[in-house]
Amino acid sequence: MHSKSFHGLLLLSATLVPTTPAFAQDESAATIPEPKANTGVVAGAVAVAGSGAVSGDTIMVTARRREETAQEVPVAISVLSGEQLDATGAFNVQRLQQLTPALNFYSSNPRNTAINIRGIGVPFGLTNDGFDQGVGIYVDDVYFARIASATLDFLDVDRIEVLRGPQGTLYGKNTTAGAVNITTRRPTFDFEGSAEVTFGNLGFKQAKASLSGPLADELAARFAISSTGRRGTIYNVTSNNWINEQDNLGLRAQLLWQPSDDVEVLFAGDVSRQNPECCAQIYVRTAATQRTLDRQYDALAAAQGYAVVSTNPFDRLTDVDAPLNADNEIGGGSVRVIWDTGPGTLTSITAYRYWDWLPENDRDFTGLPINTASNNPSQQTQYTQELRYSQKGENYDFLLGAFGFRQEVRTEGLTRFGPAASRWLLAPSNALSNDPSVLDGLTANNDIRLDNTSLAVFGQFTWQVSDRLSIQPGFRVNYDKKVGLYDSVVVNGAGELVTFASTDPRIVAQRGVASPQRFAPKFSDWNFSYDLTATYRLGDDVHGYATYAKTFKPGGVNLNGVPNDAVGNPILAAGTVLPESVAHYEVGVKSQFWDGRVTLNLGAFRTDIQNYQALVVNGQFGVQRGYLANAEAVRTQGIEWDVSIRPTERLNAYVAGSYTDATYRQFADAPCPPELSGGGSGAVIGSPGAPGTNSPANCDISGQDLPGISKWVFSYGAEANAPVSFLGQESEVYVGVDANTRSGFSSNPTPSIYTQVGGYTIANFRAGFRSDDGLNVFGWLRNAFDAQYFEQLAVPSGNTGLIVGQPGDQRTYGLTIAAKF
């Protein structure tokens, strides 16, 4: 079990808890028309899980790179304050999806993480480094190229804005599905601080602390630290240890220099580290495939005298025998300069980010030595430079920007097979299947590289045609270039190179399991995109808007291997994928009633995508991670609604929901589901799951659902409080509930009867006490009814019929003590 020192941070947090003067809000930098720190309950925001800690304050969002309330923004947007994140236990993006219905998060480990909005963003499945994300992650205006960053804890967050729909005409990197815009708390020229400690079952321990204040008349600093630890949720009987644990540490420091009323410079640096023993997916069930019976899971396991430790995944037991590790470190620094030139504002953001990933996995998901190592350690560096100029006139405003992005990814990985591999992976008709030495020690060493360059100019103009009508056109010109390398060298246990030139029966058998391959794909392209939004004020607090956007997602290169032809050469045409062409339509109404006590927002959208970038899986075991290809057409459409009500300062409630219909409109050359895989080739195709019959080379899944998307999702909750007096101070006690209900979804790129995840409801409760001087003590209960659900299911390579998955967290409970001063 991995561990790190938690006690030092706990001691630091504890020293900051004593009763202190009331917390003072940041009112610095008021002259700079860029993001400022705020606290409190979001007024008029969407999908808000109100904590009730402060009433009457409004968090200003910066979705359009200027400060305004969420109700003024003609974009579908969900906003959560830092207080609300703390109250609901949403300390990372995985928890955030319970509060924002349109956001989907799936992760089998930090690298293999997907964030989708309205069902689109990245292909569902194992990660390929050679394509762009459709959902942008931004932290204080800095673009994070790796979604792995989203698996780390939020650190000193002021608010999070989840923007739905294309955002390329206002944001540095083009994003076709939406953006997660995270704003941290800024340094203040008034001294302030916070501390929080949490204890729970499963050994859960979390501590957070921050300090902010002046260093000189023109200089202020802020420092924040966070640590999270939890015992694993799955017990490994092989290592006699709990795995899939949490072990996170994050640090962030900022220095704000304001030499004049017109200029500010913000220096920021951060580092976050995860080091858990993770991440295992465990046995869920077996599926009937079209393999012969002696090559399906039950027969293969019986032939080696193997029985899984438990066939009930909610026993949370596994016997995987390879080492597990998910060491993940992300960090970097940035400099943001804002200059109020008089007519307008010039902003420059210069940033460097790095990402180091050191994994160890057991890719056979069993206690047998089939795959004894499957490790792809990876290092990424990125440099970004963004310039923006904005100006506001009497009846217009505009923003012009330029963005440069440079990314380098270097991966040195290996896959190694053990003595059980021969019987498991070679056909029983092959005499070599009874010889453990044939595949024992077989190793594929992979050298994977990516150099990625992106340059863009973008802009948006708003014309206030009348008191009621405004027109907002935007544009983006983008250049992308990707240069990749995939070089897999295969060596057998005797140290011999495995090549396609050899006719040795042992080499022939070995290359059928791990085939050597080398290719260097390249892609470059120019793209132009644009959008047009019309906004009309239907009443004093009722705004309608309509948007059309024509945009794109850049093409990509395959960096996990591609199919070989009959003589063993890589099929180079599969080395690149075409850009996605996206047409997006949206209409919505944002309204408030009863003197702002009720917010009601409705929206409808449709997104049509040509050349959708999808994950496909080749039948050759040697490219077990699958590769990217283009589906001809995809469509996602739906409706969304958000209602929040605060009839008094003692009660608030909300309900947000979405209906999403996302389907492949045309995908004739898709991979087949397990029930139509593993059989022979021939004109007569067998019935699904009929052993020993022929399988189709591919399947037409036109009209079927995209993976990972629940058609119906609801987030809802409420909080009530009552005044009390404590030590002569006005205080309050409160109770709250937040819940999320979602319908079932497909958990495989091609829908399968074996990988359909059933719908479920997660309900969380809290009750506590908070005082006006910043003390907050509350108990919490998450997944209160101990719902048994899967975060995702997966089909391992080889078509044996094994289905594995990740059970969601069981019921957890704990106590949080927090203070602000």
XYZ file of C-alpha atoms in Angstrom, residues 130-420:
291
model
C -2.649 11.401 -30.858
C -5.997 13.223 -30.792
C -7.426 16.349 -29.194
C -9.962 16.615 -26.408
C -13.421 17.870 -27.269
C -13.910 19.275 -23.758
C -11.343 21.851 -22.691
C -10.068 22.013 -19.121
C -8.951 25.525 -18.145
C -7.513 26.540 -14.779
C -7.132 30.311 -14.394
C -7.149 30.707 -18.205
C -4.465 28.025 -18.716
C -5.414 25.129 -21.002
C -4.694 21.618 -19.673
C -4.057 19.269 -22.593
C -4.259 16.139 -20.475
C -7.623 15.131 -19.038
C -5.565 13.240 -16.426
C -5.386 16.571 -14.604
C -9.088 16.265 -13.874
C -8.531 13.219 -11.663
C -6.640 15.306 -9.106
C -8.208 17.212 -6.216
C -9.558 20.719 -6.752
C -7.221 23.122 -4.977
C -8.416 26.426 -3.446
C -11.203 26.780 -6.019
C -13.355 29.900 -6.132
C -15.806 28.597 -8.726
C -16.219 26.161 -11.610
C -18.116 26.987 -14.777
C -19.199 24.111 -17.021
C -19.972 25.522 -20.472
C -21.914 23.344 -22.880
C -21.507 23.547 -26.630
C -18.604 24.755 -28.854
C -16.364 27.392 -27.248
C -13.610 27.967 -29.815
C -14.287 31.635 -30.595
C -13.492 32.750 -27.035
C -11.096 30.139 -25.656
C -7.474 29.474 -26.517
C -7.786 25.836 -27.623
C -10.660 24.844 -29.820
C -13.254 22.776 -27.937
C -16.241 21.374 -29.812
C -18.214 19.913 -26.890
C -17.682 22.486 -24.156
C -15.289 23.641 -21.469
C -14.701 23.246 -17.755
C -13.472 26.644 -16.609
C -11.906 26.492 -13.123
C -11.086 29.724 -11.295
C -8.997 29.577 -8.140
C -8.986 32.141 -5.352
C -6.592 35.037 -5.936
C -4.135 36.668 -3.565
C -5.731 39.404 -1.458
C -4.448 42.626 0.062
C -6.401 41.850 3.236
C -5.184 38.986 5.380
C -7.403 35.908 5.184
C -7.125 32.179 5.549
C -9.016 28.934 5.725
C -8.498 25.445 7.081
C -10.463 22.236 6.807
C -10.030 18.686 8.095
C -12.232 15.699 7.297
C -12.323 12.164 8.652
C -14.475 9.311 7.384
C -14.842 5.579 7.117
C -12.548 3.556 4.840
C -9.753 5.507 6.492
C -10.717 8.683 4.646
C -8.610 11.683 5.656
C -8.580 15.038 3.925
C -6.984 18.325 4.954
C -6.971 21.684 3.189
C -5.467 25.020 4.143
C -4.888 28.394 2.515
C -3.321 31.685 3.531
C -3.466 35.005 1.705
C -2.315 38.506 2.443
C -0.092 41.455 1.558
C 3.706 41.295 1.360
C 4.053 44.965 0.428
C 1.872 47.847 -0.787
C 1.882 46.454 -4.344
C 2.479 42.770 -3.614
C 0.195 40.044 -2.267
C 0.627 36.289 -2.017
C -1.551 33.226 -1.594
C -0.593 29.678 -0.685
C -2.841 26.604 -0.632
C -2.310 22.953 0.165
C -4.565 19.904 0.029
C -4.138 16.241 0.915
C -6.540 13.325 0.481
C -6.064 9.729 1.567
C -8.413 6.759 1.654
C -8.121 3.026 1.963
C -8.837 1.111 -1.217
C -12.315 -0.144 -2.063
C -11.224 -3.532 -3.480
C -9.333 -6.237 -1.565
C -6.624 -8.142 -3.426
C -6.325 -11.640 -1.943
C -3.035 -12.166 -3.790
C -1.235 -9.229 -2.185
C -3.429 -9.246 0.959
C -4.002 -5.546 0.520
C -6.730 -3.004 -0.224
C -6.237 -1.468 -3.678
C -7.805 1.329 -5.734
C -7.019 3.710 -2.916
C -6.704 7.504 -2.871
C -3.374 9.164 -2.101
C -3.325 12.774 -3.326
C -1.258 15.824 -2.458
C -1.533 19.282 -4.034
C 0.272 22.605 -3.579
C -0.419 25.956 -5.189
C 1.294 29.351 -4.735
C 0.448 32.718 -6.294
C 2.083 36.141 -6.235
C 0.091 39.217 -7.303
C 1.911 42.400 -8.247
C -0.121 45.575 -8.885
C 2.348 48.367 -9.733
C -0.506 50.700 -10.721
C -4.256 50.864 -11.030
C -3.921 49.897 -14.695
C -1.581 46.910 -14.533
C -1.460 43.652 -12.626
C 0.851 40.659 -12.952
C -0.104 37.307 -11.450
C 2.541 34.603 -11.043
C 1.232 31.117 -10.239
C 2.807 27.720 -9.702
C 1.334 24.391 -8.680
C 2.141 20.716 -8.329
C -0.223 17.815 -7.654
C 0.694 14.207 -7.040
C -1.252 10.957 -6.892
C 0.515 7.815 -5.773
C -2.106 5.139 -5.084
C -1.903 1.389 -5.524
C -4.396 1.412 -8.354
C -6.231 0.665 -10.637
C -7.823 -2.761 -10.947
C -10.962 -3.666 -12.833
C -12.521 -6.836 -11.509
C -14.544 -9.816 -12.734
C -18.193 -9.007 -13.453
C -19.477 -11.805 -15.691
C -18.707 -13.923 -18.721
C -20.209 -13.431 -22.148
C -20.926 -16.063 -24.772
C -18.823 -15.268 -27.868
C -18.462 -17.015 -31.226
C -15.155 -18.608 -30.285
C -15.075 -22.355 -30.062
C -16.034 -23.447 -26.553
C -12.525 -24.602 -25.714
C -11.280 -21.043 -26.328
C -13.854 -19.265 -24.198
C -13.217 -18.051 -20.663
C -14.789 -20.907 -18.695
C -12.916 -23.624 -20.583
C -9.622 -21.723 -20.553
C -9.861 -21.150 -16.797
C -10.821 -24.763 -16.109
C -7.920 -26.058 -18.216
C -5.518 -24.226 -15.902
C -7.391 -25.075 -12.704
C -8.281 -21.431 -12.150
C -11.356 -20.053 -10.414
C -11.919 -16.342 -9.855
C -11.935 -15.342 -6.192
C -15.553 -14.135 -6.416
C -18.157 -13.985 -9.160
C -20.022 -11.218 -7.312
C -18.275 -7.919 -8.143
C -19.848 -6.235 -5.106
C -17.898 -8.553 -2.828
C -15.113 -6.174 -3.995
C -12.501 -8.934 -4.240
C -9.803 -9.584 -6.827
C -6.738 -11.792 -7.205
C -4.746 -9.906 -9.843
C -1.106 -10.937 -9.595
C 0.809 -8.176 -11.425
C 2.011 -5.031 -9.611
C -0.370 -2.065 -9.660
C 0.572 1.596 -9.626
C -0.967 4.895 -10.733
C 1.761 7.410 -9.951
C 0.582 10.631 -11.547
C 2.188 14.069 -11.197
C 1.046 17.287 -12.807
C 2.479 20.744 -12.338
C 3.560 23.953 -13.943
C 3.663 27.698 -13.775
C 2.070 30.691 -15.449
C 2.333 34.445 -15.738
C -0.809 36.460 -16.435
C -0.447 40.145 -17.265
C -3.502 42.404 -17.502
C -3.124 45.974 -18.743
C -6.022 48.417 -18.789
C -5.013 50.536 -21.775
C -7.925 52.947 -21.394
C -9.919 52.082 -24.517
C -9.661 48.393 -23.719
C -7.885 45.629 -21.830
C -4.880 43.620 -23.017
C -4.304 40.216 -21.419
C -1.334 37.891 -21.816
C -1.159 34.373 -20.364
C 2.136 32.496 -20.659
C 2.216 28.984 -19.212
C 4.252 25.812 -18.938
C 2.744 22.497 -17.842
C 4.148 19.024 -17.344
C 2.599 15.627 -16.749
C 4.433 12.501 -15.595
C 2.639 9.165 -15.594
C 4.219 6.003 -14.130
C 1.692 3.135 -14.267
C 1.713 -0.584 -13.653
C -1.287 -2.693 -14.694
C -2.584 -6.246 -14.858
C -4.264 -6.379 -18.265
C -5.479 -9.988 -18.046
C -7.594 -9.026 -14.979
C -7.065 -12.480 -13.407
C -4.781 -14.205 -10.919
C -3.092 -16.096 -13.761
C 0.336 -15.025 -15.114
C -0.927 -14.216 -18.602
C 0.059 -10.543 -18.830
C 2.762 -10.108 -16.186
C 3.346 -6.441 -17.062
C 1.478 -3.791 -19.027
C 3.124 -0.476 -18.363
C 3.253 2.652 -20.479
C 5.028 5.368 -18.485
C 4.589 8.694 -20.235
C 5.907 12.216 -19.921
C 4.318 15.283 -21.433
C 5.329 18.916 -21.560
C 3.273 21.753 -22.981
C 3.818 25.456 -23.569
C 0.980 27.897 -24.235
C 0.836 31.567 -25.039
C -2.438 33.449 -25.282
C -3.006 37.130 -26.076
C -6.403 38.805 -25.841
C -7.580 42.336 -26.404
C -11.087 43.353 -25.376
C -12.924 46.642 -25.654
C -16.389 47.851 -24.775
C -18.234 50.700 -26.430
C -21.622 52.305 -26.022
C -23.508 49.637 -27.946
C -20.813 47.103 -28.765
C -17.961 45.108 -27.322
C -15.432 42.769 -28.888
C -12.577 40.438 -28.091
C -9.683 39.424 -30.345
C -7.221 36.724 -29.399
C -4.241 34.691 -30.550
C -3.173 31.328 -29.153
C -0.077 29.166 -29.514
C 0.286 25.629 -28.193
C 3.222 23.228 -28.244
C 3.031 19.738 -26.763
C 5.530 16.886 -26.560
C 4.611 13.388 -25.382
C 7.188 10.635 -24.863
C 6.158 7.124 -23.839
C 8.463 4.164 -23.235
C 6.203 1.214 -22.493
C 6.207 -2.543 -22.429
C 3.845 -5.485 -22.440
C 5.180 -8.793 -21.104
C 3.557 -12.227 -21.087
C 3.940 -15.048 -18.584
C 3.832 -18.863 -18.469
C 0.002 -19.042 -18.503
